[in-house]
PDB file of C-alpha atoms in Angstrom:
ATOM      1  CA  MET R 122      98.404  -1.368 172.263  1.00 55.00           C
ATOM      2  CA  ASP R 123     101.407   0.943 171.847  1.00 59.00           C
ATOM      3  CA  LEU R 124     102.368   0.898 168.167  1.00 60.00           C
ATOM      4  CA  ASP R 125     105.556   2.833 168.924  1.00 59.00           C
ATOM      5  CA  LYS R 126     106.920  -0.292 170.604  1.00 66.00           C
ATOM      6  CA  LEU R 127     106.452  -2.498 167.534  1.00 69.00           C
ATOM      7  CA  LEU R 128     109.456  -2.841 165.241  1.00 70.00           C
ATOM      8  CA  THR R 129     107.158  -3.133 162.232  1.00 70.00           C
ATOM      9  CA  GLU R 130     105.587   0.250 163.085  1.00 67.00           C
ATOM     10  CA  THR R 131     108.822   2.123 163.716  1.00 73.00           C
ATOM     11  CA  ARG R 132     109.238   5.157 161.488  1.00 79.00           C
ATOM     12  CA  SER R 133     111.798   4.715 158.737  1.00 84.00           C
ATOM     13  CA  PRO R 134     114.552   7.297 158.184  1.00 85.00           C
ATOM     14  CA  TYR R 135     113.166   8.239 154.779  1.00 86.00           C
ATOM     15  CA  VAL R 136     111.267  11.298 155.980  1.00 88.00           C
ATOM     16  CA  ASP R 137     111.740  13.050 152.621  1.00 92.00           C
ATOM     17  CA  LEU R 138     110.250  10.139 150.667  1.00 91.00           C
ATOM     18  CA  ASP R 139     107.550  12.297 149.119  1.00 91.00           C
ATOM     19  CA  THR R 140     110.139  14.720 147.701  1.00 96.00           C
ATOM     20  CA  LEU R 141     112.158  12.113 145.817  1.00 96.00           C
ATOM     21  CA  SER R 142     112.004  11.342 142.124  1.00 97.00           C
ATOM     22  CA  THR R 143     110.496   8.103 140.854  1.00 97.00           C
ATOM     23  CA  ARG R 144     113.954   6.624 140.304  1.00 97.00           C
ATOM     24  CA  GLU R 145     115.136   7.690 143.753  1.00 96.00           C
ATOM     25  CA  ILE R 146     112.094   6.137 145.449  1.00 96.00           C
ATOM     26  CA  LEU R 147     112.694   2.882 143.624  1.00 97.00           C
ATOM     27  CA  ALA R 148     116.344   2.885 144.676  1.00 97.00           C
ATOM     28  CA  VAL R 149     115.352   3.319 148.339  1.00 96.00           C
ATOM     29  CA  ILE R 150     112.813   0.488 148.182  1.00 96.00           C
ATOM     30  CA  ASN R 151     115.276  -1.783 146.392  1.00 97.00           C
ATOM     31  CA  ALA R 152     118.028  -1.082 148.914  1.00 96.00           C
ATOM     32  CA  GLU R 153     115.729  -1.983 151.799  1.00 95.00           C
ATOM     33  CA  ASP R 154     114.446  -5.097 150.033  1.00 96.00           C
ATOM     34  CA  LYS R 155     118.025  -6.373 149.805  1.00 97.00           C
ATOM     35  CA  THR R 156     118.086  -6.687 153.598  1.00 96.00           C
ATOM     36  CA  VAL R 157     115.188  -9.159 153.707  1.00 97.00           C
ATOM     37  CA  PRO R 158     117.099 -12.344 152.738  1.00 97.00           C
ATOM     38  CA  LEU R 159     119.635 -11.642 155.473  1.00 98.00           C
ATOM     39  CA  ALA R 160     116.847 -11.348 158.052  1.00 97.00           C
ATOM     40  CA  VAL R 161     115.442 -14.665 156.848  1.00 98.00           C
ATOM     41  CA  GLU R 162     118.900 -16.255 156.882  1.00 98.00           C
ATOM     42  CA  ALA R 163     119.213 -15.444 160.576  1.00 98.00           C
ATOM     43  CA  GLU R 164     116.133 -17.626 161.177  1.00 98.00           C
ATOM     44  CA  LEU R 165     117.219 -20.732 159.253  1.00 98.00           C
ATOM     45  CA  ASP R 166     117.569 -22.871 162.386  1.00 98.00           C
ATOM     46  CA  ASN R 167     114.011 -22.037 163.418  1.00 98.00           C
ATOM     47  CA  ILE R 168     112.702 -22.553 159.890  1.00 98.00           C
ATOM     48  CA  ALA R 169     114.384 -25.967 159.855  1.00 98.00           C
ATOM     49  CA  ALA R 170     112.764 -26.870 163.181  1.00 98.00           C
ATOM     50  CA  ALA R 171     109.363 -25.889 161.796  1.00 98.00           C
ATOM     51  CA  CYS R 172     109.956 -28.014 158.678  1.00 98.00           C
ATOM     52  CA  GLU R 173     110.682 -31.028 160.887  1.00 98.00           C
ATOM     53  CA  LEU R 174     107.386 -30.476 162.737  1.00 98.00           C
ATOM     54  CA  ILE R 175     105.488 -30.299 159.464  1.00 98.00           C
ATOM     55  CA  LEU R 176     107.222 -33.370 158.038  1.00 98.00           C
ATOM     56  CA  ALA R 177     106.412 -35.371 161.163  1.00 98.00           C
ATOM     57  CA  SER R 178     102.799 -34.235 160.880  1.00 98.00           C
ATOM     58  CA  PHE R 179     102.528 -35.331 157.244  1.00 98.00           C
ATOM     59  CA  GLN R 180     104.109 -38.680 158.080  1.00 96.00           C
ATOM     60  CA  ARG R 181     101.425 -39.360 160.697  1.00 96.00           C
ATOM     61  CA  GLY R 182      98.567 -38.291 158.435  1.00 97.00           C
ATOM     62  CA  GLY R 183      98.340 -34.687 159.600  1.00 98.00           C
ATOM     63  CA  HIS R 184      97.939 -31.403 157.760  1.00 98.00           C
ATOM     64  CA  LEU R 185      99.442 -27.919 157.643  1.00 98.00           C
ATOM     65  CA  TYR R 186      97.284 -24.868 158.286  1.00 98.00           C
ATOM     66  CA  TYR R 187      98.292 -21.249 157.737  1.00 98.00           C
ATOM     67  CA  VAL R 188      96.316 -18.632 159.658  1.00 98.00           C
ATOM     68  CA  GLY R 189      96.548 -14.893 159.128  1.00 96.00           C
ATOM     69  CA  CYS R 190      94.820 -11.609 158.402  1.00 94.00           C
ATOM     70  CA  GLY R 191      95.197  -9.197 155.500  1.00 92.00           C
ATOM     71  CA  THR R 192      98.489  -9.558 153.648  1.00 93.00           C
ATOM     72  CA  SER R 193      99.676 -12.305 156.009  1.00 95.00           C
ATOM     73  CA  GLY R 194      96.529 -14.325 155.400  1.00 96.00           C
ATOM     74  CA  ARG R 195      96.720 -13.849 151.652  1.00 96.00           C
ATOM     75  CA  LEU R 196     100.310 -15.075 151.608  1.00 97.00           C
ATOM     76  CA  GLY R 197      99.269 -18.202 153.496  1.00 97.00           C
ATOM     77  CA  VAL R 198      96.455 -18.905 151.038  1.00 97.00           C
ATOM     78  CA  LEU R 199      98.841 -18.307 148.120  1.00 97.00           C
ATOM     79  CA  ASP R 200     101.451 -20.759 149.357  1.00 98.00           C
ATOM     80  CA  ALA R 201      98.829 -23.374 150.207  1.00 98.00           C
ATOM     81  CA  SER R 202      97.127 -23.088 146.820  1.00 96.00           C
ATOM     82  CA  GLU R 203     100.381 -23.713 144.962  1.00 95.00           C
ATOM     83  CA  CYS R 204     101.169 -27.008 146.685  1.00 96.00           C
ATOM     84  CA  PRO R 205      98.759 -29.308 144.777  1.00 95.00           C
ATOM     85  CA  PRO R 206      99.916 -28.413 141.242  1.00 92.00           C
ATOM     86  CA  THR R 207     103.592 -28.271 142.240  1.00 92.00           C
ATOM     87  CA  PHE R 208     103.837 -31.364 144.420  1.00 94.00           C
ATOM     88  CA  GLY R 209     100.812 -33.439 143.465  1.00 91.00           C
ATOM     89  CA  VAL R 210      99.323 -33.397 146.964  1.00 95.00           C
ATOM     90  CA  GLU R 211      95.664 -33.303 147.949  1.00 95.00           C
ATOM     91  CA  PRO R 212      94.260 -29.755 148.316  1.00 95.00           C
ATOM     92  CA  GLU R 213      93.466 -30.451 151.961  1.00 97.00           C
ATOM     93  CA  LEU R 214      97.084 -31.187 152.903  1.00 98.00           C
ATOM     94  CA  VAL R 215      98.007 -27.496 153.125  1.00 98.00           C
ATOM     95  CA  THR R 216      95.225 -25.022 153.869  1.00 98.00           C
ATOM     96  CA  GLY R 217      95.310 -21.248 154.117  1.00 98.00           C
ATOM     97  CA  ILE R 218      92.814 -19.676 156.499  1.00 97.00           C
ATOM     98  CA  ILE R 219      92.343 -15.920 156.169  1.00 96.00           C
ATOM     99  CA  ALA R 220      90.253 -13.787 158.515  1.00 93.00           C
ATOM    100  CA  GLY R 221      87.066 -12.875 156.650  1.00 91.00           C
ATOM    101  CA  GLY R 222      87.193 -15.891 154.351  1.00 89.00           C
ATOM    102  CA  ASN R 223      87.411 -15.785 150.566  1.00 88.00           C
ATOM    103  CA  PRO R 224      86.081 -12.205 150.208  1.00 88.00           C
ATOM    104  CA  ALA R 225      89.127 -11.020 152.178  1.00 87.00           C
ATOM    105  CA  LEU R 226      91.416 -12.291 149.433  1.00 86.00           C
ATOM    106  CA  ARG R 227      90.346  -9.385 147.228  1.00 84.00           C
ATOM    107  CA  THR R 228      88.912  -6.848 149.650  1.00 81.00           C
ATOM    108  CA  GLY R 229      90.357  -5.564 152.890  1.00 73.00           C
ATOM    109  CA  ILE R 230      88.231  -6.797 155.810  1.00 68.00           C
ATOM    110  CA  GLU R 231      90.377  -5.452 158.591  1.00 67.00           C
ATOM    111  CA  GLY R 232      88.014  -5.332 161.580  1.00 71.00           C
ATOM    112  CA  ILE R 233      87.757  -9.091 161.950  1.00 74.00           C
ATOM    113  CA  GLU R 234      91.451  -9.358 162.829  1.00 79.00           C
ATOM    114  CA  ASP R 235      90.612  -7.997 166.301  1.00 78.00           C
ATOM    115  CA  ASP R 236      88.423 -11.035 167.128  1.00 89.00           C
ATOM    116  CA  PRO R 237      90.343 -13.916 168.786  1.00 92.00           C
ATOM    117  CA  VAL R 238      87.156 -15.990 169.082  1.00 93.00           C
ATOM    118  CA  GLN R 239      86.738 -15.945 165.320  1.00 93.00           C
ATOM    119  CA  GLY R 240      90.269 -17.287 164.939  1.00 95.00           C
ATOM    120  CA  LYS R 241      89.357 -20.233 167.135  1.00 96.00           C
ATOM    121  CA  THR R 242      86.022 -20.693 165.353  1.00 96.00           C
ATOM    122  CA  ASP R 243      87.626 -20.781 161.910  1.00 96.00           C
ATOM    123  CA  LEU R 244      90.179 -23.334 163.068  1.00 96.00           C
ATOM    124  CA  ILE R 245      87.419 -25.569 164.464  1.00 96.00           C
ATOM    125  CA  ALA R 246      85.461 -25.229 161.212  1.00 97.00           C
ATOM    126  CA  ALA R 247      88.540 -26.321 159.268  1.00 97.00           C
ATOM    127  CA  GLY R 248      88.700 -29.522 161.325  1.00 96.00           C
ATOM    128  CA  VAL R 249      92.142 -29.034 162.848  1.00 97.00           C
ATOM    129  CA  THR R 250      93.257 -31.943 165.067  1.00 97.00           C
ATOM    130  CA  ASN R 251      96.203 -32.818 167.274  1.00 97.00           C
ATOM    131  CA  LYS R 252      97.945 -34.413 164.280  1.00 98.00           C
ATOM    132  CA  ASP R 253      98.269 -31.060 162.540  1.00 98.00           C
ATOM    133  CA  VAL R 254     100.604 -28.068 162.474  1.00 98.00           C
ATOM    134  CA  VAL R 255      99.160 -24.559 162.650  1.00 98.00           C
ATOM    135  CA  VAL R 256     101.312 -21.660 161.453  1.00 98.00           C
ATOM    136  CA  GLY R 257     100.182 -18.270 162.701  1.00 98.00           C
ATOM    137  CA  ILE R 258     101.340 -15.401 160.490  1.00 98.00           C
ATOM    138  CA  ALA R 259     101.311 -11.783 161.688  1.00 96.00           C
ATOM    139  CA  ALA R 260     103.940  -9.152 160.919  1.00 93.00           C
ATOM    140  CA  SER R 261     103.222  -7.388 164.206  1.00 90.00           C
ATOM    141  CA  GLY R 262     103.065 -10.676 166.100  1.00 92.00           C
ATOM    142  CA  ARG R 263     100.076  -9.523 168.119  1.00 91.00           C
ATOM    143  CA  THR R 264      96.994  -9.928 165.881  1.00 93.00           C
ATOM    144  CA  PRO R 265      94.119 -11.154 168.112  1.00 95.00           C
ATOM    145  CA  TYR R 266      92.597 -13.377 165.397  1.00 96.00           C
ATOM    146  CA  VAL R 267      95.891 -15.251 165.042  1.00 97.00           C
ATOM    147  CA  ILE R 268      96.355 -15.403 168.812  1.00 97.00           C
ATOM    148  CA  GLY R 269      92.921 -16.990 169.155  1.00 97.00           C
ATOM    149  CA  ALA R 270      93.741 -19.589 166.512  1.00 97.00           C
ATOM    150  CA  LEU R 271      97.111 -20.507 168.007  1.00 98.00           C
ATOM    151  CA  THR R 272      95.655 -20.668 171.510  1.00 98.00           C
ATOM    152  CA  HIS R 273      93.041 -23.162 170.341  1.00 98.00           C
ATOM    153  CA  ALA R 274      95.648 -25.166 168.413  1.00 98.00           C
ATOM    154  CA  ARG R 275      97.747 -25.541 171.549  1.00 97.00           C
ATOM    155  CA  GLU R 276      94.719 -26.513 173.623  1.00 97.00           C
ATOM    156  CA  ILE R 277      93.900 -29.445 171.315  1.00 98.00           C
ATOM    157  CA  GLY R 278      97.520 -30.600 171.080  1.00 98.00           C
ATOM    158  CA  ALA R 279      98.389 -29.427 167.569  1.00 98.00           C
ATOM    159  CA  LYS R 280     101.928 -28.210 166.959  1.00 98.00           C
ATOM    160  CA  THR R 281     102.238 -24.459 166.499  1.00 98.00           C
ATOM    161  CA  VAL R 282     104.575 -22.183 164.566  1.00 98.00           C
ATOM    162  CA  ALA R 283     104.652 -18.388 164.630  1.00 98.00           C
ATOM    163  CA  VAL R 284     105.917 -16.176 161.802  1.00 98.00           C
ATOM    164  CA  ALA R 285     106.305 -12.571 162.950  1.00 96.00           C
ATOM    165  CA  CYS R 286     108.618  -9.651 162.239  1.00 94.00           C
ATOM    166  CA  THR R 287     108.697  -8.199 165.743  1.00 93.00           C
ATOM    167  CA  PRO R 288     110.783  -9.696 168.580  1.00 93.00           C
ATOM    168  CA  ASN R 289     109.224 -11.231 171.697  1.00 93.00           C
ATOM    169  CA  SER R 290     105.766 -11.250 170.168  1.00 94.00           C
ATOM    170  CA  PRO R 291     102.588 -12.692 171.707  1.00 95.00           C
ATOM    171  CA  ILE R 292     102.244 -15.249 168.903  1.00 97.00           C
ATOM    172  CA  ALA R 293     105.830 -16.375 169.444  1.00 97.00           C
ATOM    173  CA  ALA R 294     104.927 -17.130 173.063  1.00 97.00           C
ATOM    174  CA  LEU R 295     102.203 -19.483 171.795  1.00 97.00           C
ATOM    175  CA  ALA R 296     104.458 -21.353 169.380  1.00 98.00           C
ATOM    176  CA  ASP R 297     106.488 -24.529 169.575  1.00 98.00           C
ATOM    177  CA  VAL R 298     108.730 -22.826 167.022  1.00 98.00           C
ATOM    178  CA  ALA R 299     108.950 -19.058 166.518  1.00 98.00           C
ATOM    179  CA  ILE R 300     110.310 -17.693 163.229  1.00 98.00           C
ATOM    180  CA  THR R 301     111.122 -14.003 163.540  1.00 98.00           C
ATOM    181  CA  PRO R 302     112.848 -12.366 160.567  1.00 97.00           C
ATOM    182  CA  LEU R 303     113.560  -8.842 161.822  1.00 96.00           C
ATOM    183  CA  VAL R 304     113.328  -6.763 158.669  1.00 95.00           C
ATOM    184  CA  GLY R 305     113.105  -3.461 160.541  1.00 92.00           C
ATOM    185  CA  PRO R 306     111.062  -0.359 159.681  1.00 91.00           C
ATOM    186  CA  GLU R 307     109.284  -0.244 156.343  1.00 91.00           C
ATOM    187  CA  VAL R 308     110.221   2.386 153.773  1.00 91.00           C
ATOM    188  CA  LEU R 309     106.590   3.462 153.906  1.00 92.00           C
ATOM    189  CA  THR R 310     106.109   3.432 157.646  1.00 87.00           C
ATOM    190  CA  GLY R 311     103.700   0.733 158.794  1.00 81.00           C
ATOM    191  CA  SER R 312     103.127  -0.768 155.340  1.00 85.00           C
ATOM    192  CA  THR R 313     104.018  -4.328 156.286  1.00 87.00           C
ATOM    193  CA  ARG R 314     102.940  -5.673 152.901  1.00 89.00           C
ATOM    194  CA  MET R 315     106.445  -4.604 151.861  1.00 94.00           C
ATOM    195  CA  LYS R 316     109.566  -6.005 153.592  1.00 95.00           C
ATOM    196  CA  ALA R 317     107.627  -7.935 156.220  1.00 95.00           C
ATOM    197  CA  GLY R 318     105.385  -9.430 153.547  1.00 96.00           C
ATOM    198  CA  THR R 319     108.396 -10.375 151.437  1.00 97.00           C
ATOM    199  CA  ALA R 320     110.033 -12.085 154.409  1.00 97.00           C
ATOM    200  CA  GLN R 321     106.833 -13.968 155.219  1.00 98.00           C
ATOM    201  CA  LYS R 322     106.484 -15.205 151.647  1.00 98.00           C
ATOM    202  CA  MET R 323     110.092 -16.388 151.638  1.00 98.00           C
ATOM    203  CA  VAL R 324     109.570 -18.262 154.898  1.00 98.00           C
ATOM    204  CA  LEU R 325     106.332 -19.935 153.786  1.00 98.00           C
ATOM    205  CA  ASN R 326     107.896 -21.013 150.476  1.00 98.00           C
ATOM    206  CA  MET R 327     110.778 -22.506 152.451  1.00 98.00           C
ATOM    207  CA  LEU R 328     108.467 -24.377 154.811  1.00 98.00           C
ATOM    208  CA  THR R 329     106.471 -26.159 152.126  1.00 98.00           C
ATOM    209  CA  THR R 330     109.231 -26.646 149.552  1.00 98.00           C
ATOM    210  CA  THR R 331     111.722 -28.045 152.050  1.00 98.00           C
ATOM    211  CA  THR R 332     109.142 -30.296 153.665  1.00 98.00           C
ATOM    212  CA  MET R 333     107.993 -31.635 150.287  1.00 97.00           C
ATOM    213  CA  ILE R 334     111.598 -32.383 149.296  1.00 97.00           C
ATOM    214  CA  ARG R 335     112.098 -34.271 152.558  1.00 97.00           C
ATOM    215  CA  TRP R 336     108.799 -36.106 151.976  1.00 97.00           C
ATOM    216  CA  GLY R 337     109.819 -37.568 148.617  1.00 96.00           C
ATOM    217  CA  LYS R 338     108.024 -35.130 146.330  1.00 96.00           C
ATOM    218  CA  VAL R 339     111.242 -34.120 144.571  1.00 96.00           C
ATOM    219  CA  TYR R 340     113.939 -36.093 142.751  1.00 96.00           C
ATOM    220  CA  SER R 341     117.264 -34.338 142.322  1.00 95.00           C
ATOM    221  CA  ASN R 342     115.993 -30.766 141.959  1.00 96.00           C
ATOM    222  CA  LEU R 343     113.025 -31.716 139.796  1.00 96.00           C
ATOM    223  CA  MET R 344     109.280 -31.378 140.473  1.00 93.00           C
ATOM    224  CA  VAL R 345     108.573 -35.021 139.722  1.00 96.00           C
ATOM    225  CA  ASP R 346     105.076 -34.904 141.212  1.00 94.00           C
ATOM    226  CA  VAL R 347     103.986 -31.944 139.084  1.00 92.00           C
ATOM    227  CA  GLN R 348     100.347 -32.214 138.013  1.00 91.00           C
ATOM    228  CA  PRO R 349     100.161 -31.939 134.198  1.00 92.00           C
ATOM    229  CA  THR R 350      96.836 -30.114 134.066  1.00 90.00           C
ATOM    230  CA  ASN R 351      97.513 -27.751 131.161  1.00 93.00           C
ATOM    231  CA  SER R 352      99.706 -27.507 128.080  1.00 94.00           C
ATOM    232  CA  LYS R 353     102.570 -25.731 129.862  1.00 93.00           C
ATOM    233  CA  LEU R 354     102.638 -28.276 132.672  1.00 93.00           C
ATOM    234  CA  ILE R 355     102.505 -31.195 130.230  1.00 95.00           C
ATOM    235  CA  GLN R 356     105.530 -29.769 128.433  1.00 95.00           C
ATOM    236  CA  ARG R 357     107.221 -29.304 131.813  1.00 95.00           C
ATOM    237  CA  ALA R 358     106.469 -32.948 132.670  1.00 96.00           C
ATOM    238  CA  TYR R 359     108.145 -34.100 129.428  1.00 97.00           C
ATOM    239  CA  ARG R 360     111.221 -32.015 130.242  1.00 96.00           C
ATOM    240  CA  ILE R 361     111.379 -33.246 133.836  1.00 97.00           C
ATOM    241  CA  ILE R 362     111.268 -36.869 132.682  1.00 98.00           C
ATOM    242  CA  SER R 363     113.988 -36.170 130.124  1.00 97.00           C
ATOM    243  CA  LEU R 364     116.227 -34.356 132.619  1.00 97.00           C
ATOM    244  CA  ALA R 365     115.761 -37.025 135.288  1.00 97.00           C
ATOM    245  CA  THR R 366     116.606 -39.942 133.031  1.00 97.00           C
ATOM    246  CA  GLY R 367     118.772 -38.498 130.276  1.00 97.00           C
ATOM    247  CA  CYS R 368     116.352 -39.727 127.615  1.00 97.00           C
ATOM    248  CA  ASP R 369     115.295 -37.754 124.539  1.00 96.00           C
ATOM    249  CA  LEU R 370     112.001 -35.882 124.390  1.00 96.00           C
ATOM    250  CA  GLU R 371     110.197 -38.512 122.313  1.00 97.00           C
ATOM    251  CA  THR R 372     111.110 -41.236 124.814  1.00 97.00           C
ATOM    252  CA  ALA R 373     109.923 -38.975 127.628  1.00 97.00           C
ATOM    253  CA  LYS R 374     106.589 -38.415 125.888  1.00 97.00           C
ATOM    254  CA  ALA R 375     106.078 -42.149 125.386  1.00 97.00           C
ATOM    255  CA  ALA R 376     106.908 -42.899 129.027  1.00 97.00           C
ATOM    256  CA  PHE R 377     104.580 -40.132 130.158  1.00 97.00           C
ATOM    257  CA  ALA R 378     101.717 -41.698 128.210  1.00 97.00           C
ATOM    258  CA  ALA R 379     102.545 -45.215 129.419  1.00 97.00           C
ATOM    259  CA  SER R 380     102.675 -44.022 133.034  1.00 97.00           C
ATOM    260  CA  HIS R 381      99.125 -42.665 132.823  1.00 96.00           C
ATOM    261  CA  ARG R 382     100.509 -39.107 132.866  1.00 95.00           C
ATOM    262  CA  ARG R 383     102.490 -39.520 136.093  1.00 96.00           C
ATOM    263  CA  PRO R 384     105.998 -38.081 135.682  1.00 96.00           C
ATOM    264  CA  LYS R 385     107.390 -39.758 138.801  1.00 96.00           C
ATOM    265  CA  THR R 386     106.150 -43.162 137.656  1.00 97.00           C
ATOM    266  CA  ALA R 387     107.539 -42.555 134.176  1.00 98.00           C
ATOM    267  CA  ILE R 388     110.961 -41.726 135.618  1.00 98.00           C
ATOM    268  CA  VAL R 389     111.080 -44.950 137.631  1.00 98.00           C
ATOM    269  CA  MET R 390     109.905 -46.934 134.603  1.00 97.00           C
ATOM    270  CA  LEU R 391     112.831 -45.607 132.584  1.00 97.00           C
ATOM    271  CA  LEU R 392     115.504 -45.760 135.282  1.00 97.00           C
ATOM    272  CA  ALA R 393     114.441 -49.184 136.598  1.00 96.00           C
ATOM    273  CA  HIS R 394     113.573 -50.580 133.137  1.00 96.00           C
ATOM    274  CA  CYS R 395     110.151 -51.747 134.244  1.00 96.00           C
ATOM    275  CA  ASP R 396     106.480 -51.300 133.419  1.00 96.00           C
ATOM    276  CA  ARG R 397     104.024 -48.942 135.063  1.00 97.00           C
ATOM    277  CA  GLN R 398     102.661 -51.430 137.592  1.00 97.00           C
ATOM    278  CA  GLU R 399     106.109 -52.421 138.819  1.00 97.00           C
ATOM    279  CA  ALA R 400     107.210 -48.794 138.988  1.00 97.00           C
ATOM    280  CA  GLU R 401     104.215 -47.901 141.134  1.00 97.00           C
ATOM    281  CA  GLU R 402     104.893 -50.874 143.390  1.00 97.00           C
ATOM    282  CA  LEU R 403     108.525 -49.802 143.784  1.00 97.00           C
ATOM    283  CA  LEU R 404     107.459 -46.249 144.625  1.00 97.00           C
ATOM    284  CA  ALA R 405     104.973 -47.518 147.193  1.00 96.00           C
ATOM    285  CA  ARG R 406     107.682 -49.597 148.878  1.00 96.00           C
ATOM    286  CA  ALA R 407     110.017 -46.595 148.792  1.00 96.00           C
ATOM    287  CA  ASP R 408     107.420 -44.213 150.318  1.00 95.00           C
ATOM    288  CA  GLY R 409     107.424 -42.180 147.113  1.00 95.00           C
ATOM    289  CA  PHE R 410     111.171 -41.539 146.891  1.00 97.00           C
ATOM    290  CA  VAL R 411     112.402 -42.029 143.322  1.00 97.00           C
ATOM    291  CA  ARG R 412     116.005 -42.702 144.351  1.00 96.00           C
ATOM    292  CA  ASP R 413     114.975 -45.390 146.798  1.00 97.00           C
ATOM    293  CA  ALA R 414     112.565 -46.965 144.323  1.00 97.00           C
ATOM    294  CA  VAL R 415     115.316 -47.301 141.715  1.00 96.00           C
ATOM    295  CA  ALA R 416     117.699 -48.718 144.312  1.00 95.00           C
ATOM    296  CA  LEU R 417     115.094 -51.311 145.273  1.00 95.00           C
ATOM    297  CA  SER R 418     114.805 -52.378 141.652  1.00 93.00           C
ATOM    298  CA  GLN R 419     118.557 -52.910 141.449  1.00 88.00           C
ATOM    299  CA  ASN R 420     118.569 -55.045 144.574  1.00 81.00           C
ATOM    300  CA  GLN R 421     115.845 -57.424 143.441  1.00 69.00           C
TER     301      GLN R 421
END
């Protein structure tokens, strides 16, 4: 492997970085970070294509799997872990697989990333099938563990997506859709937890958020499937119900209680002027889309 040929390993122009003041270092990092959204913007068509693959998978009962090592793996686990409380989905719907397992979330276990067989093994252990989408994440685009996972995913007929920050990467060659935000050299040469990591997090957030919106987990711009599992989230549920329906907070609280603590159901109850059972029936007929459920009630 020739690191000099990888965009993510190219030396940055900031060769006097260690001579700068604290404020000057921060200004350099901030200036480079501003370029990341533009690199992601250039990949919007590919991100959209990946979202369509994931949506189709969910619609046929499939799942989304993120696979990565180090920072890339941690970002996949992070995005996956935030889907259940945000969108009310089962924990198994989006899964993050990191080389080295849970210990690697806190401690660097770098050697395992060189083992493509382990990537395949971990995917098999997770129960990936041909209904699923596997997203391989690697800033360099050439991590053997991720290559092994994507190779296996293709062999069993799963759809594959690659997220890399280097052009013409090996993982891109294994993907149905390749997402390649080219963020360029890192301020601290080779430290891809910085711009590359930021770009990866932006992309993963886009994949799940956009897919969930398209899957009926959002009404307007509101998290109507939020899981009210603590005081903050209960208060958020009240506010979401109020914003969605225009009702006052006390009405929202009463609807929340009557809906068995399901904000989406409470919203339909208020907008369609119906009880909990009818609201749930309307949502079932509308595949979970609040707008469609309310429209159905008006057409009855």
